[in-house]
Coordinates of N, CA, C and O and ligand atoms in Angstrom, one line a residue:
M1 N 5.3 29.9 -21.7 CA 4.2 28.7 -21.3 C 2.8 29.3 -21.7 O 2.4 30.4 -20.9
N2 N 2.3 29.1 -22.8 CA 0.9 29.2 -23.1 C -0.2 28.2 -22.5 O -0.4 27.1 -22.8
V3 N -0.4 28.7 -21.1 CA -1.3 27.6 -20.0 C -2.8 27.3 -20.5 O -3.2 26.3 -20.4
Y4 N -3.2 28.1 -21.3 CA -4.5 28.0 -21.9 C -4.5 27.0 -23.1 O -5.5 26.0 -23.4
Q5 N -3.2 26.8 -24.0 CA -3.1 26.2 -25.2 C -2.8 24.6 -24.6 O -3.3 23.8 -25.1
E6 N -2.1 24.6 -23.5 CA -1.8 23.7 -22.6 C -2.8 22.7 -22.3 O -3.3 21.8 -22.4
A7 N -4.0 23.8 -21.6 CA -5.3 23.0 -21.0 C -5.9 22.4 -21.9 O -6.4 21.4 -21.7
L8 N -6.1 22.9 -22.9 CA -6.9 22.7 -24.5 C -5.9 21.2 -24.9 O -6.9 20.0 -25.3
D9 N -4.5 21.3 -24.9 CA -4.1 20.0 -25.3 C -4.5 18.7 -24.7 O -4.3 18.1 -25.3
V10 N -4.4 19.1 -23.6 CA -4.3 18.1 -22.5 C -5.6 17.2 -22.5 O -5.8 16.0 -21.7
Q11 N -6.7 18.1 -23.0 CA -8.0 17.3 -22.9 C -8.1 15.5 -23.6 O -8.9 15.2 -23.4
D12 N -7.1 15.6 -24.5 CA -7.1 14.1 -25.5 C -6.1 13.2 -24.7 O -6.1 11.9 -25.0
A13 N -5.6 13.8 -23.7 CA -4.7 12.8 -22.5 C -5.3 11.5 -21.9 O -6.2 11.6 -21.5
V14 N -4.4 10.3 -22.0 CA -5.0 9.5 -21.1 C -4.0 9.0 -19.9 O -4.3 8.1 -19.0
N15 N -3.0 9.7 -20.2 CA -2.0 9.3 -18.9 C -2.1 10.2 -17.6 O -1.7 11.4 -17.9
L16 N -2.4 9.8 -16.6 CA -2.8 10.4 -15.4 C -1.6 11.1 -14.5 O -1.5 12.4 -14.3
T17 N -0.3 10.6 -15.1 CA 0.7 11.1 -14.4 C 1.3 12.7 -15.2 O 1.7 13.1 -14.7
A18 N 1.1 12.3 -16.5 CA 1.4 13.3 -17.5 C 0.2 14.6 -17.3 O 0.9 15.7 -17.3
V19 N -0.7 14.6 -17.1 CA -1.8 15.4 -16.8 C -1.7 16.2 -15.1 O -1.7 17.0 -15.1
S20 N -1.3 15.2 -14.3 CA -1.0 15.8 -13.0 C 0.4 16.4 -12.9 O 0.3 17.7 -12.2
G21 N 1.1 15.9 -14.0 CA 2.6 16.8 -13.8 C 2.3 17.9 -14.7 O 3.1 19.1 -14.1
L22 N 1.5 18.1 -15.4 CA 1.2 19.3 -16.0 C 0.8 20.4 -15.1 O 0.5 21.8 -15.1
L23 N -0.6 20.0 -14.7 CA -1.0 21.0 -13.6 C 0.1 21.4 -12.5 O -0.2 22.6 -12.4
N24 N 0.7 20.4 -12.2 CA 2.1 21.3 -11.1 C 2.7 22.3 -12.1 O 3.1 23.1 -11.4
R25 N 3.0 22.0 -13.4 CA 3.7 23.0 -14.3 C 3.2 24.2 -14.2 O 3.7 25.7 -14.3
V26 N 1.7 24.2 -14.7 CA 0.8 25.2 -14.8 C 0.8 26.2 -13.6 O 1.0 27.2 -13.5
C27 N 0.8 25.7 -12.2 CA 0.5 26.2 -11.1 C 1.5 26.9 -10.8 O 1.5 28.2 -10.5
K28 N 2.9 26.4 -11.0 CA 3.9 27.0 -10.8 C 4.2 27.9 -12.0 O 4.9 29.1 -11.5
H29 N 3.8 27.9 -12.9 CA 3.9 29.1 -13.9 C 3.3 30.2 -13.5 O 3.6 31.4 -13.4
L30 N 2.1 30.1 -13.4 CA 1.1 31.1 -12.9 C 1.6 31.8 -11.5 O 1.2 33.1 -11.2
L31 N 2.1 30.8 -10.5 CA 2.6 32.1 -9.2 C 3.9 32.3 -9.4 O 3.9 33.7 -9.0
R32 N 4.9 31.8 -10.3 CA 6.2 32.5 -10.6 C 6.1 33.4 -11.5 O 6.9 34.8 -11.6
E33 N 5.8 33.2 -12.7 CA 5.7 33.8 -14.0 C 4.8 34.9 -13.8 O 4.8 36.0 -14.4
E34 N 3.4 34.5 -13.5 CA 2.5 35.5 -13.7 C 2.0 36.0 -12.3 O 1.2 37.2 -12.4
K35 N 2.9 35.7 -11.2 CA 2.9 36.3 -10.0 C 1.4 36.3 -9.3 O 0.8 37.5 -8.8
L36 N 0.6 35.3 -9.7 CA -1.1 35.4 -9.2 C -1.2 34.6 -8.1 O 0.1 34.1 -7.5
G37 N -2.1 35.0 -7.3 CA -2.0 34.6 -5.7 C -2.9 33.3 -6.1 O -3.4 32.6 -6.8
T38 N -3.0 32.6 -4.8 CA -3.7 31.3 -4.4 C -4.6 31.4 -4.9 O -5.3 30.4 -5.7
D39 N -5.8 32.4 -4.6 CA -7.4 32.1 -5.1 C -7.5 32.2 -6.6 O -8.2 31.6 -7.1
A40 N -6.9 33.1 -7.3 CA -6.6 33.3 -8.4 C -6.2 31.8 -9.6 O -6.7 31.7 -10.7
I41 N -4.8 31.4 -8.9 CA -4.6 30.3 -9.2 C -5.8 29.1 -9.4 O -6.0 28.2 -10.1
R42 N -6.4 28.9 -8.0 CA -7.4 28.0 -8.2 C -8.6 28.3 -9.0 O -9.2 27.1 -9.3
G43 N -8.9 29.4 -9.2 CA -10.0 29.7 -10.1 C -9.6 30.0 -11.7 O -10.3 30.4 -12.2
H44 N -8.3 29.7 -11.9 CA -7.7 29.9 -13.4 C -8.6 29.0 -14.5 O -8.4 27.9 -13.9
A45 N -9.1 29.6 -15.5 CA -9.9 28.7 -16.4 C -8.8 27.5 -16.8 O -9.3 26.2 -17.0
A46 N -7.5 27.6 -16.9 CA -6.6 26.8 -17.1 C -6.5 25.5 -16.4 O -6.4 24.5 -16.6
V47 N -6.3 25.9 -15.1 CA -6.3 25.2 -14.0 C -7.8 24.5 -13.7 O -7.6 23.0 -13.6
T48 N -8.8 24.8 -14.0 CA -9.8 24.3 -14.1 C -10.6 23.3 -15.1 O -10.7 22.1 -14.9
M49 N -9.5 23.5 -16.1 CA -9.9 22.6 -17.2 C -8.7 21.3 -17.2 O -9.4 20.2 -17.4
I50 N -7.6 21.3 -16.4 CA -6.7 20.2 -16.1 C -7.5 19.3 -15.1 O -7.3 18.3 -15.0
V51 N -7.6 20.2 -14.0 CA -8.4 19.5 -12.9 C -9.7 18.6 -13.4 O -9.6 17.3 -13.0
D52 N -10.5 19.2 -14.0 CA -11.4 18.5 -14.8 C -10.8 17.3 -15.6 O -11.6 16.3 -15.4
K53 N -9.9 17.7 -16.1 CA -9.4 16.3 -16.6 C -8.8 15.3 -15.9 O -8.9 13.7 -16.3
I54 N -8.1 15.4 -14.3 CA -7.7 14.6 -13.8 C -9.0 13.9 -13.4 O -9.3 12.6 -13.0
L55 N -10.1 14.5 -13.0 CA -11.6 14.0 -12.4 C -11.8 12.9 -13.7 O -12.3 11.7 -13.1
D56 N -11.5 13.4 -14.8 CA -12.3 12.5 -16.1 C -11.6 11.0 -15.9 O -12.1 10.2 -15.8
L57 N -10.3 11.0 -16.0 CA -9.2 10.2 -16.0 C -9.3 9.2 -14.5 O -9.4 8.1 -14.5
N58 N -10.1 9.8 -13.3 CA -10.1 8.9 -12.3 C -11.8 8.2 -12.0 O -12.0 7.9 -11.2
G59 N -12.6 8.7 -13.1 CA -14.0 7.8 -13.6 C -15.0 8.8 -12.8 O -15.9 8.6 -12.2
R60 N -14.8 10.3 -12.5 CA -15.6 11.3 -11.8 C -16.2 10.5 -10.8 O -17.5 10.4 -10.6
P61 N -15.8 10.1 -9.8 CA -16.0 9.9 -8.6 C -17.5 10.2 -7.9 O -17.1 11.7 -7.9
N62 N -18.2 9.9 -7.6 CA -19.6 10.2 -6.8 C -19.3 10.4 -5.4 O -18.0 10.0 -4.8
A63 N -20.3 10.7 -4.4 CA -19.8 11.0 -3.0 C -19.6 9.4 -2.4 O -18.8 9.5 -1.3
Q64 N -20.5 8.6 -2.8 CA -20.0 7.2 -2.4 C -19.0 6.6 -2.6 O -18.1 6.1 -1.7
A65 N -18.4 6.8 -4.1 CA -17.1 6.2 -4.3 C -15.8 6.8 -3.6 O -15.0 6.6 -2.6
F66 N -16.4 8.4 -3.4 CA -15.3 9.3 -2.4 C -15.4 8.6 -1.1 O -14.1 8.5 -0.4
G67 N -16.5 8.4 -0.4 CA -16.6 8.0 0.8 C -15.6 6.7 0.8 O -15.1 6.8 2.2
H68 N -16.3 6.0 -0.1 CA -15.2 4.7 0.3 C -13.5 4.8 0.1 O -12.7 4.4 0.7
A69 N -13.7 5.8 -0.9 CA -12.1 5.9 -0.9 C -11.4 6.7 0.1 O -10.0 6.1 0.6
H70 N -12.1 7.5 1.0 CA -11.6 8.0 1.8 C -11.4 7.1 3.1 O -10.5 6.8 3.6
D71 N -12.3 6.0 3.3 CA -12.2 4.9 4.4 C -11.2 4.2 4.2 O -10.5 3.9 5.1
T72 N -10.7 3.6 2.8 CA -9.8 2.7 2.4 C -8.7 3.8 3.1 O -7.3 3.2 3.4
C73 N -8.3 5.0 2.0 CA -7.1 5.7 2.6 C -6.8 5.9 3.9 O -5.7 5.8 4.5
V74 N -7.9 5.9 4.8 CA -7.9 6.4 6.3 C -7.2 4.8 7.0 O -6.2 5.1 7.7
V75 N -7.7 4.0 6.7 CA -7.3 2.4 7.3 C -5.6 2.4 6.8 O -5.0 2.1 7.7
K76 N -5.5 2.3 5.1 CA -4.1 2.1 4.9 C -3.3 2.8 5.0 O -1.9 2.4 5.2
A77 N -3.6 4.3 5.6 CA -2.4 5.2 6.1 C -2.0 5.2 7.5 O -1.2 5.8 8.1
G78 N -2.9 4.1 8.0 CA -2.7 3.9 9.7 C -3.4 4.4 10.7 O -2.9 4.2 11.5
E79 N -4.1 5.3 10.3 CA -4.7 6.1 11.3 C -5.9 5.2 12.0 O -6.3 5.8 12.9
L80 N -6.4 4.4 11.5 CA -7.3 3.1 12.1 C -6.2 2.0 11.8 O -5.8 1.3 11.3
I81 N -6.8 1.2 13.1 CA -5.6 0.0 13.2 C -6.9 -1.4 13.6 O -8.1 -1.1 14.3
R82 N -6.9 -2.3 12.8 CA -7.8 -3.1 13.2 C -7.4 -4.1 14.4 O -6.1 -4.8 14.6
C83 N -8.4 -4.5 15.3 CA -8.7 -5.0 16.5 C -8.8 -6.2 16.1 O -9.3 -6.9 15.3
E84 N -7.5 -7.4 16.5 CA -7.4 -8.9 16.2 C -8.1 -9.3 16.5 O -8.7 -11.0 15.7
D85 N -9.4 -9.3 17.4 CA -10.2 -10.3 18.1 C -11.5 -10.1 17.0 O -12.3 -11.0 16.8
C86 N -12.1 -8.6 17.6 CA -13.5 -8.4 16.6 C -13.3 -8.0 14.9 O -14.7 -8.2 14.9
G87 N -12.1 -7.5 14.8 CA -11.9 -7.1 13.2 C -12.4 -6.0 13.4 O -12.5 -5.7 12.1
E88 N -13.0 -5.2 13.9 CA -13.0 -3.9 13.6 C -12.0 -3.0 13.7 O -10.7 -3.2 14.2
H89 N -12.3 -1.7 13.2 CA -11.0 -0.6 13.0 C -11.1 0.1 14.1 O -12.6 1.0 14.2
F90 N -10.3 0.7 14.9 CA -10.2 1.8 15.3 C -9.3 2.7 15.6 O -8.0 2.2 15.2
P91 N -9.5 4.1 16.1 CA -8.2 5.1 15.7 C -7.1 4.3 17.2 O -7.4 3.4 18.0
K92 N -5.8 5.0 16.7 CA -4.5 4.5 17.2 C -4.8 4.4 19.0 O -4.4 3.1 19.5
D93 N -5.3 5.3 19.2 CA -5.4 5.6 20.7 C -6.6 4.9 21.7 O -6.4 4.7 22.8
Q94 N -7.3 4.0 20.8 CA -8.4 2.9 21.7 C -7.9 1.5 21.2 O -8.5 0.8 21.2
I95 N -6.4 1.4 20.7 CA -5.9 0.1 20.3 C -4.6 0.1 21.4 O -3.9 0.7 21.4
R96 N -4.6 -1.3 21.7 CA -3.2 -1.6 22.3 C -2.8 -3.0 22.1 O -3.3 -3.9 22.4
P97 N -1.9 -3.1 22.8 CA -1.3 -4.4 22.8 C -1.5 -5.2 23.8 O -1.7 -5.0 25.2
Y98 N -1.7 -6.5 23.7 CA -2.5 -7.6 24.7 C -1.4 -8.0 25.7 O -0.3 -7.9 25.3
K99 N -1.7 -7.6 27.0 CA -0.9 -7.5 27.9 C 0.1 -8.6 28.0 O 1.6 -8.9 28.3
F100 N -0.3 -10.3 27.2 CA 0.5 -11.1 27.5 C 1.0 -11.8 26.3 O 2.1 -12.6 26.1
E101 N 0.8 -11.0 25.0 CA 1.3 -10.9 23.8 C 1.3 -9.7 23.2 O 0.2 -9.2 22.1
P102 N 2.4 -8.9 23.3 CA 2.6 -7.3 23.0 C 2.1 -7.3 21.4 O 2.0 -5.8 20.9
D103 N 2.3 -8.4 20.4 CA 2.5 -8.3 19.1 C 1.0 -8.2 18.8 O 0.3 -7.8 17.7
V104 N -0.1 -8.4 19.5 CA -1.5 -8.8 19.4 C -2.0 -7.1 19.8 O -2.1 -7.1 20.9
K105 N -2.5 -6.5 18.6 CA -3.3 -5.3 18.9 C -4.8 -5.5 19.0 O -5.3 -6.1 18.3
L106 N -5.1 -5.0 19.9 CA -6.8 -5.5 20.4 C -7.3 -3.9 21.0 O -7.0 -2.8 21.3
C107 N -8.7 -3.7 20.9 CA -9.1 -2.7 20.9 C -9.5 -3.1 22.5 O -9.1 -3.7 23.2
D108 N -9.9 -1.6 23.1 CA -10.3 -1.8 24.7 C -11.2 -2.7 25.0 O -10.9 -3.6 26.1
G109 N -12.2 -3.1 24.1 CA -13.6 -4.0 24.7 C -12.5 -5.5 24.6 O -12.9 -6.0 25.7
C110 N -11.9 -6.0 23.7 CA -11.6 -7.2 23.5 C -10.6 -7.3 24.4 O -10.4 -8.7 24.9
H111 N -9.7 -6.6 24.8 CA -8.5 -6.6 25.2 C -9.3 -6.8 26.8 O -8.6 -7.9 27.6
D112 N -10.0 -5.9 27.1 CA -10.6 -6.3 28.6 C -11.4 -7.7 28.8 O -11.2 -8.5 29.6
Q113 N -11.6 -8.5 27.9 CA -12.5 -9.4 27.6 C -11.2 -10.4 27.9 O -11.4 -11.5 28.9
R114 N -10.4 -10.3 27.1 CA -8.9 -11.5 27.4 C -8.7 -11.6 28.8 O -8.3 -12.6 29.1
M115 N -8.5 -10.1 29.6 CA -7.7 -10.0 30.5 C -8.8 -10.8 31.6 O -8.3 -11.6 32.3
E116 N -10.2 -10.8 31.4 CA -11.1 -11.5 32.1 C -11.0 -12.8 31.9 O -10.8 -13.6 33.2
G117 N -10.4 -13.6 30.7 CA -10.3 -14.9 30.2 C -9.3 -15.3 31.4 O -9.2 -16.4 31.5
E118 N -8.3 -14.6 31.3 CA -6.6 -15.0 32.1 C -7.2 -14.9 33.6 O -6.2 -15.7 34.0
G119 N -7.9 -14.2 34.2 CA -8.1 -14.0 35.5 C -9.0 -15.7 35.7 O -8.5 -15.9 37.0
Ligands
ZN1 ZN1 -12.2 -5.8 19.4

């Protein structure tokens, strides 16, 4: 595998799956066949070209777009849970099931508010 030619050829690609697959194959080749270490692979010219192409296909997100994407991933990954009363997102350890309706997940503040209502 000529990783330099692969990196040049992929610059016209439009398929993210294909480009990311090539990145995987090139990294494995550099590791197994050329016996390069982690830092050498990360800084390799072919890797830089392929990573740049992936960024290109992703629309080159700026810091704001990255921040929004990060927030979305945190929520979708389940690290944050939405309180069903106030609608805010909280870390798992700050959300608990409502005492009288265990399926309802609430933040501490809303949970206490509901409990006061029950009292
Ligand atoms: Zn709440």
